[in-house]
């Protein structure tokens, strides 16, 4: 069965520190992969996406993610976290070539300390 | 920048009542979706809709649920007889192609 796993439920980092949020996927073929961010009481905002090609993708707000087929991973990174980055981050996957559902991970809640 | 909009932002209803959640997808998008997120849990797929028919639905999407695109702009989710366990945030999403889905801000439904 298709699945997306986010091993870390909660992460705390200091402002200015680097960040890496983990995401692993299990799909029959390479899926489309996405990172969304959800601020408290808000909807889901797309940060970045991977379809094919360059395995390092850049997104909004200074985020990037790297697709690693060998590790079935799509980790999200940011070199220097800002207090406004505190939110919940969701990794999601979808089958290629179809208007298919997204399968979401359980999310990682990021707390930023000043 | 075009956005998906949803109304209402919050809805409180009594168990057994019907609710209709409304969404206005991005205007040139062709694929439409509903997801829900029960408090503290992950986002779950409910249904996808294309060319005026359901493309795929999850086990959650039983006979109590229905979707409709009544005109060229709206996309609705109806729950015929709400249950306590229907309390959740409901997200509408749309996509132009079979790729990136853009989400609305959600409707928080509380069933009492």
mmCIF file of C-alpha atoms in Angstrom:
data_model
loop_
_atom_site.group_PDB
_atom_site.id
_atom_site.type_symbol
_atom_site.label_atom_id
_atom_site.label_comp_id
_atom_site.label_asym_id
_atom_site.label_seq_id
_atom_site.Cartn_x
_atom_site.Cartn_y
_atom_site.Cartn_z
ATOM 1 C CA UNK A 1 0.000 0.000 0.000
ATOM 2 C CA UNK A 2 1.123 3.523 -0.683
ATOM 3 C CA UNK A 3 2.310 5.393 2.333
ATOM 4 C CA UNK A 4 4.170 8.469 3.444
ATOM 5 C CA UNK A 5 5.939 8.465 6.772
ATOM 6 C CA UNK A 6 7.175 11.391 8.817
ATOM 7 C CA UNK A 7 9.156 9.881 11.678
ATOM 8 C CA UNK A 8 9.342 13.043 13.767
ATOM 9 C CA UNK A 9 6.133 14.219 15.409
ATOM 10 C CA UNK A 10 7.642 17.283 17.000
ATOM 11 C CA UNK A 11 10.925 19.156 16.470
ATOM 12 C CA UNK A 12 12.278 22.173 18.286
ATOM 13 C CA UNK A 13 15.041 24.322 16.844
ATOM 14 C CA UNK A 14 16.543 27.650 17.766
ATOM 15 C CA UNK A 15 16.016 30.604 15.506
ATOM 16 C CA UNK A 16 18.873 30.816 13.054
ATOM 17 C CA UNK A 17 19.663 27.118 13.275
ATOM 18 C CA UNK A 18 19.359 24.770 10.335
ATOM 19 C CA UNK A 19 16.393 22.483 9.913
ATOM 20 C CA UNK A 20 15.778 19.107 8.358
ATOM 21 C CA UNK A 21 12.393 17.415 8.415
ATOM 22 C CA UNK A 22 12.296 13.795 7.359
ATOM 23 C CA UNK A 23 9.895 12.151 4.960
ATOM 24 C CA UNK A 24 9.939 8.612 3.614
ATOM 25 C CA UNK A 25 7.642 7.199 1.004
ATOM 26 C CA UNK A 26 6.535 3.774 -0.092
ATOM 27 C CA UNK A 27 5.134 3.629 -3.596
ATOM 28 C CA UNK A 28 5.311 1.130 -6.434
ATOM 29 C CA UNK A 29 6.814 3.729 -8.737
ATOM 30 C CA UNK A 30 8.369 7.100 -8.031
ATOM 31 C CA UNK A 31 5.512 9.299 -6.884
ATOM 32 C CA UNK A 32 4.961 12.983 -7.113
ATOM 33 C CA UNK A 33 6.111 14.391 -3.768
ATOM 34 C CA UNK A 34 5.087 17.551 -1.999
ATOM 35 C CA UNK A 35 5.678 19.493 1.158
ATOM 36 C CA UNK A 36 2.851 21.579 2.577
ATOM 37 C CA UNK A 37 2.869 23.860 5.603
ATOM 38 C CA UNK A 38 -0.056 24.535 7.885
ATOM 39 C CA UNK A 39 0.023 27.421 10.326
ATOM 40 C CA UNK A 40 -2.364 27.245 13.291
ATOM 41 C CA UNK A 41 -5.952 27.543 12.150
ATOM 42 C CA UNK A 42 -4.902 27.930 8.549
ATOM 43 C CA UNK A 43 -5.078 25.875 5.396
ATOM 44 C CA UNK A 44 -2.345 23.985 3.593
ATOM 45 C CA UNK A 45 0.178 26.041 1.700
ATOM 46 C CA UNK A 46 2.369 24.386 -0.904
ATOM 47 C CA UNK A 47 6.066 24.797 -0.132
ATOM 48 C CA UNK A 48 7.569 22.771 -2.962
ATOM 49 C CA UNK A 49 7.089 19.771 -5.195
ATOM 50 C CA UNK A 50 9.071 17.083 -6.977
ATOM 51 C CA UNK A 51 7.922 15.433 -10.170
ATOM 52 C CA UNK A 52 11.087 14.383 -11.946
ATOM 53 C CA UNK A 53 14.473 15.678 -13.012
ATOM 54 C CA UNK A 54 16.691 17.598 -10.656
ATOM 55 C CA UNK A 55 16.540 15.878 -7.297
ATOM 56 C CA UNK A 56 17.110 19.087 -5.350
ATOM 57 C CA UNK A 57 14.059 21.296 -5.537
ATOM 58 C CA UNK A 58 13.687 24.817 -4.297
ATOM 59 C CA UNK A 59 10.540 26.153 -2.758
ATOM 60 C CA UNK A 60 9.106 29.235 -1.179
ATOM 61 C CA UNK A 61 10.290 30.839 2.053
ATOM 62 C CA UNK A 62 13.840 29.550 1.569
ATOM 63 C CA UNK A 63 12.965 25.865 1.827
ATOM 64 C CA UNK A 64 14.448 23.114 -0.289
ATOM 65 C CA UNK A 65 14.007 19.365 -0.451
ATOM 66 C CA UNK A 66 16.098 16.564 -1.845
ATOM 67 C CA UNK A 67 14.682 13.461 -3.458
ATOM 68 C CA UNK A 68 16.766 10.359 -2.785
ATOM 69 C CA UNK A 69 15.479 7.297 -4.583
ATOM 70 C CA UNK A 70 17.912 4.965 -2.867
ATOM 71 C CA UNK A 71 16.585 5.979 0.537
ATOM 72 C CA UNK A 72 12.948 6.531 -0.515
ATOM 73 C CA UNK A 73 13.222 9.904 1.113
ATOM 74 C CA UNK A 74 12.233 13.481 0.412
ATOM 75 C CA UNK A 75 13.579 15.507 3.303
ATOM 76 C CA UNK A 76 12.831 19.184 3.736
ATOM 77 C CA UNK A 77 15.623 21.558 4.694
ATOM 78 C CA UNK A 78 16.171 25.175 5.536
ATOM 79 C CA UNK A 79 19.606 26.622 6.347
ATOM 80 C CA UNK A 80 18.402 29.200 8.873
ATOM 81 C CA UNK A 81 15.037 28.992 10.578
ATOM 82 C CA UNK A 82 12.973 32.061 11.403
ATOM 83 C CA UNK A 83 10.468 32.252 14.263
ATOM 84 C CA UNK A 84 7.690 32.599 11.685
ATOM 85 C CA UNK A 85 8.489 29.102 10.384
ATOM 86 C CA UNK A 86 6.822 27.573 13.438
ATOM 87 C CA UNK A 87 3.990 25.501 11.990
ATOM 88 C CA UNK A 88 3.032 21.968 11.063
ATOM 89 C CA UNK A 89 4.690 20.491 8.020
ATOM 90 C CA UNK A 90 3.159 17.753 5.933
ATOM 91 C CA UNK A 91 4.826 15.573 3.351
ATOM 92 C CA UNK A 92 2.493 14.116 0.732
ATOM 93 C CA UNK A 93 2.737 11.799 -2.244
ATOM 94 C CA UNK A 94 0.628 11.118 -5.292
ATOM 95 C CA UNK A 95 0.762 8.668 -8.167
ATOM 96 C CA UNK A 96 2.182 10.005 -11.378
ATOM 97 C CA UNK A 97 0.053 10.340 -14.474
ATOM 98 C CA UNK A 98 -3.310 10.363 -12.767
ATOM 99 C CA UNK A 99 -5.467 12.881 -11.000
ATOM 100 C CA UNK A 100 -4.962 10.839 -7.927
ATOM 101 C CA UNK A 101 -5.391 11.436 -4.273
ATOM 102 C CA UNK A 102 -2.570 12.685 -2.138
ATOM 103 C CA UNK A 103 -1.446 10.516 0.710
ATOM 104 C CA UNK A 104 -0.246 12.599 3.617
ATOM 105 C CA UNK A 105 2.192 11.866 6.370
ATOM 106 C CA UNK A 106 1.187 12.467 9.945
ATOM 107 C CA UNK A 107 2.946 15.804 10.024
ATOM 108 C CA UNK A 108 5.833 17.294 11.965
ATOM 109 C CA UNK A 109 5.174 20.158 14.316
ATOM 110 C CA UNK A 110 8.039 22.640 14.287
ATOM 111 C CA UNK A 111 8.651 24.818 17.290
ATOM 112 C CA UNK A 112 11.184 27.649 17.037
ATOM 113 C CA UNK A 113 12.796 29.023 20.152
ATOM 114 C CA UNK A 114 14.192 32.532 20.262
ATOM 115 C CA UNK B 1 -2.661 35.069 -7.352
ATOM 116 C CA UNK B 2 -5.747 32.880 -7.736
ATOM 117 C CA UNK B 3 -6.791 30.937 -4.653
ATOM 118 C CA UNK B 4 -9.226 28.249 -3.682
ATOM 119 C CA UNK B 5 -11.900 29.678 -1.414
ATOM 120 C CA UNK B 6 -14.218 27.872 0.967
ATOM 121 C CA UNK B 7 -17.367 28.836 2.819
ATOM 122 C CA UNK B 8 -18.242 28.868 5.591
ATOM 123 C CA UNK B 9 -15.031 29.002 7.563
ATOM 124 C CA UNK B 10 -16.778 27.460 10.564
ATOM 125 C CA UNK B 11 -20.016 25.540 10.874
ATOM 126 C CA UNK B 12 -21.713 24.106 13.918
ATOM 127 C CA UNK B 13 -24.548 21.659 13.389
ATOM 128 C CA UNK B 14 -26.635 19.173 15.308
ATOM 129 C CA UNK B 15 -26.158 15.464 14.792
ATOM 130 C CA UNK B 16 -28.446 14.186 12.057
ATOM 131 C CA UNK B 17 -28.605 17.478 10.207
ATOM 132 C CA UNK B 18 -27.505 17.972 6.634
ATOM 133 C CA UNK B 19 -24.591 20.274 5.866
ATOM 134 C CA UNK B 20 -23.256 21.614 2.610
ATOM 135 C CA UNK B 21 -19.702 22.806 2.414
ATOM 136 C CA UNK B 22 -18.877 25.069 -0.465
ATOM 137 C CA UNK B 23 -15.723 25.593 -2.444
ATOM 138 C CA UNK B 24 -14.762 27.811 -5.337
ATOM 139 C CA UNK B 25 -11.782 26.207 -7.076
ATOM 140 C CA UNK B 26 -9.254 28.144 -9.107
ATOM 141 C CA UNK B 27 -11.040 29.154 -12.285
ATOM 142 C CA UNK B 28 -9.116 27.223 -14.953
ATOM 143 C CA UNK B 29 -8.677 24.082 -12.893
ATOM 144 C CA UNK B 30 -10.277 20.846 -13.967
ATOM 145 C CA UNK B 31 -9.715 18.450 -11.086
ATOM 146 C CA UNK B 32 -11.352 18.887 -7.706
ATOM 147 C CA UNK B 33 -10.878 17.173 -4.379
ATOM 148 C CA UNK B 34 -12.139 17.022 -0.832
ATOM 149 C CA UNK B 35 -9.992 16.032 2.122
ATOM 150 C CA UNK B 36 -10.622 16.105 5.826
ATOM 151 C CA UNK B 37 -8.461 16.418 8.906
ATOM 152 C CA UNK B 38 -9.817 15.275 12.216
ATOM 153 C CA UNK B 39 -8.284 17.291 15.039
ATOM 154 C CA UNK B 40 -4.776 16.079 15.787
ATOM 155 C CA UNK B 41 -4.740 13.601 12.922
ATOM 156 C CA UNK B 42 -3.405 13.600 9.417
ATOM 157 C CA UNK B 43 -5.125 14.878 6.316
ATOM 158 C CA UNK B 44 -7.216 12.165 4.660
ATOM 159 C CA UNK B 45 -8.490 11.963 1.097
ATOM 160 C CA UNK B 46 -12.233 11.800 0.630
ATOM 161 C CA UNK B 47 -13.022 12.149 -3.053
ATOM 162 C CA UNK B 48 -11.766 13.402 -6.396
ATOM 163 C CA UNK B 49 -13.942 14.785 -9.168
ATOM 164 C CA UNK B 50 -13.299 15.351 -12.855
ATOM 165 C CA UNK B 51 -15.492 15.937 -15.864
ATOM 166 C CA UNK B 52 -18.601 16.031 -13.686
ATOM 167 C CA UNK B 53 -18.106 12.678 -12.112
ATOM 168 C CA UNK B 54 -16.287 11.089 -9.208
ATOM 169 C CA UNK B 55 -12.860 9.803 -10.199
ATOM 170 C CA UNK B 56 -11.962 8.137 -6.949
ATOM 171 C CA UNK B 57 -13.326 7.951 -3.439
ATOM 172 C CA UNK B 58 -12.060 6.630 -0.155
ATOM 173 C CA UNK B 59 -13.722 4.275 2.278
ATOM 174 C CA UNK B 60 -14.703 7.287 4.343
ATOM 175 C CA UNK B 61 -16.819 8.626 1.492
ATOM 176 C CA UNK B 62 -19.907 6.514 2.080
ATOM 177 C CA UNK B 63 -23.522 7.058 1.058
ATOM 178 C CA UNK B 64 -23.854 9.919 3.516
ATOM 179 C CA UNK B 65 -21.502 11.998 1.403
ATOM 180 C CA UNK B 66 -22.040 13.465 -2.018
ATOM 181 C CA UNK B 67 -20.307 16.015 -4.212
ATOM 182 C CA UNK B 68 -21.617 18.261 -6.889
ATOM 183 C CA UNK B 69 -20.478 20.934 -9.247
ATOM 184 C CA UNK B 70 -23.770 22.769 -9.644
ATOM 185 C CA UNK B 71 -22.425 25.507 -11.884
ATOM 186 C CA UNK B 72 -19.195 26.552 -13.494
ATOM 187 C CA UNK B 73 -17.595 27.833 -10.342
ATOM 188 C CA UNK B 74 -18.743 26.008 -7.224
ATOM 189 C CA UNK B 75 -17.871 22.571 -5.918
ATOM 190 C CA UNK B 76 -19.839 21.308 -2.954
ATOM 191 C CA UNK B 77 -19.605 18.533 -0.400
ATOM 192 C CA UNK B 78 -22.860 17.444 1.203
ATOM 193 C CA UNK B 79 -23.146 15.348 4.314
ATOM 194 C CA UNK B 80 -26.727 14.114 4.521
ATOM 195 C CA UNK B 81 -27.008 13.156 8.172
ATOM 196 C CA UNK B 82 -24.052 14.312 10.208
ATOM 197 C CA UNK B 83 -22.495 12.208 12.937
ATOM 198 C CA UNK B 84 -20.307 13.264 15.809
ATOM 199 C CA UNK B 85 -17.315 11.683 14.084
ATOM 200 C CA UNK B 86 -17.798 13.953 11.065
ATOM 201 C CA UNK B 87 -16.382 16.800 13.126
ATOM 202 C CA UNK B 88 -13.226 17.807 11.307
ATOM 203 C CA UNK B 89 -11.590 20.413 9.115
ATOM 204 C CA UNK B 90 -12.653 19.875 5.515
ATOM 205 C CA UNK B 91 -10.310 21.023 2.786
ATOM 206 C CA UNK B 92 -11.158 21.557 -0.843
ATOM 207 C CA UNK B 93 -8.377 21.370 -3.412
ATOM 208 C CA UNK B 94 -8.132 21.879 -7.129
ATOM 209 C CA UNK B 95 -5.559 21.231 -9.811
ATOM 210 C CA UNK B 96 -5.150 22.286 -13.409
ATOM 211 C CA UNK B 97 -3.437 19.119 -14.494
ATOM 212 C CA UNK B 98 -2.856 15.808 -12.840
ATOM 213 C CA UNK B 99 -0.215 17.244 -10.630
ATOM 214 C CA UNK B 100 -0.144 20.004 -8.080
ATOM 215 C CA UNK B 101 -3.167 20.397 -5.868
ATOM 216 C CA UNK B 102 -3.890 23.761 -4.316
ATOM 217 C CA UNK B 103 -5.809 23.791 -1.090
ATOM 218 C CA UNK B 104 -8.385 26.147 0.291
ATOM 219 C CA UNK B 105 -8.324 27.462 3.864
ATOM 220 C CA UNK B 106 -10.765 24.814 5.075
ATOM 221 C CA UNK B 107 -14.142 24.651 6.786
ATOM 222 C CA UNK B 108 -14.122 23.617 10.409
ATOM 223 C CA UNK B 109 -17.221 21.500 11.028
ATOM 224 C CA UNK B 110 -18.388 20.777 14.544
ATOM 225 C CA UNK B 111 -21.202 18.282 15.037
ATOM 226 C CA UNK B 112 -22.930 18.424 18.417
#
